[in-house]
Amino acid sequence: MSTFGSTAVVFDLDGTLVDSEPNYYEASRALLGDRTGRDYTWADNEQYVGISSHETLALWKREYGIEASVPELLADLDRRYLALARAATPVYPEMRKLVERLHDEGVPMAVASGSSRAAIAAILAGTGLDAQLTTFVSAEEVPRGKPAPDVFLAAAGLLGAAPADCVVFEDAAPGAAAARAAGMRCVAIPYVAAHADDAAFASAELLVRGGQQEFTAQAALDVLASGR
C-alpha cells in the first residue's frame, strides 16, 4: 500500500495547479468590453475567483442584459481564454512536484474545476499535466457549481474513492466550502491574499496564508501522509 494509504487527491485547476487567472481576466475583460462596453478591472475579477465560468456568465447576462445565451457566452469566453492560455499558462512549480510525487506513489488523483471541460483538457494537455492527471470533471457537468459539493463528489465517484478519503487542494473560498460540504479534507492556498481570513478556510487541514509563494510540496505531503 502507498505511504498515503487510501487517500485520494482532488485538485482545483485555476489558481491552484496553474496560474490561469490573468488569462481569464483578460478574456473576461475583452468579452465584457465587446458585448457591453463596460470596463472590467482586476478588482472586479477577484469577486469571481472560485466561481464557475457558467455561473459567472449567467450572472453577467442577467446583470448587464446581454442578449446572447449562456452557452454562446461560454463558447466566446473559452475561445478568447484558450487563445491566451495556449500561449502561456504557467504551472506552479511546487504543485507540479507534488503531482509527480503522488503519481509515482500511485495515489488516485482528479481535477475538479469550474472551467469548461474543453478548457480543462486544453490546459492539462498544454502544460503536460495530462501525463499524471487523466481524470477530470467540470462544473458544467454537474447540477451546481462550487460552493455546492457536486463537482468534488463527482470526482470522488470517478476515482472510486469515499469522500472521507479525499483531500481537496483549493485556492478559493467557494472551493473550500464545497470540500467541506462534500465531507472532504482541504489544503487551502488562497489565490487572493485578502481572502485568507474567509470563514470557509477556517476548517482547512492546512492553510497556506501566503499562497503559492509559501506553498511547498513537502508540507502538503506531510499532511497527506499524516491522515489528520
CSV table of N, CA and C in Angstrom, one decimal, residues 27 74 79:
chain,number,residue,atom,x,y,z
A,27,ALA,N,-9.5,37.6,-20.9
A,27,ALA,CA,-10.6,37.1,-21.7
A,27,ALA,C,-11.9,37.7,-21.3
A,74,LEU,N,-20.3,31.2,-23.0
A,74,LEU,CA,-19.2,30.3,-22.6
A,74,LEU,C,-18.3,29.9,-23.7
A,79,ARG,N,-13.1,30.6,-26.2
A,79,ARG,CA,-12.3,30.9,-27.4
A,79,ARG,C,-11.2,32.0,-27.1
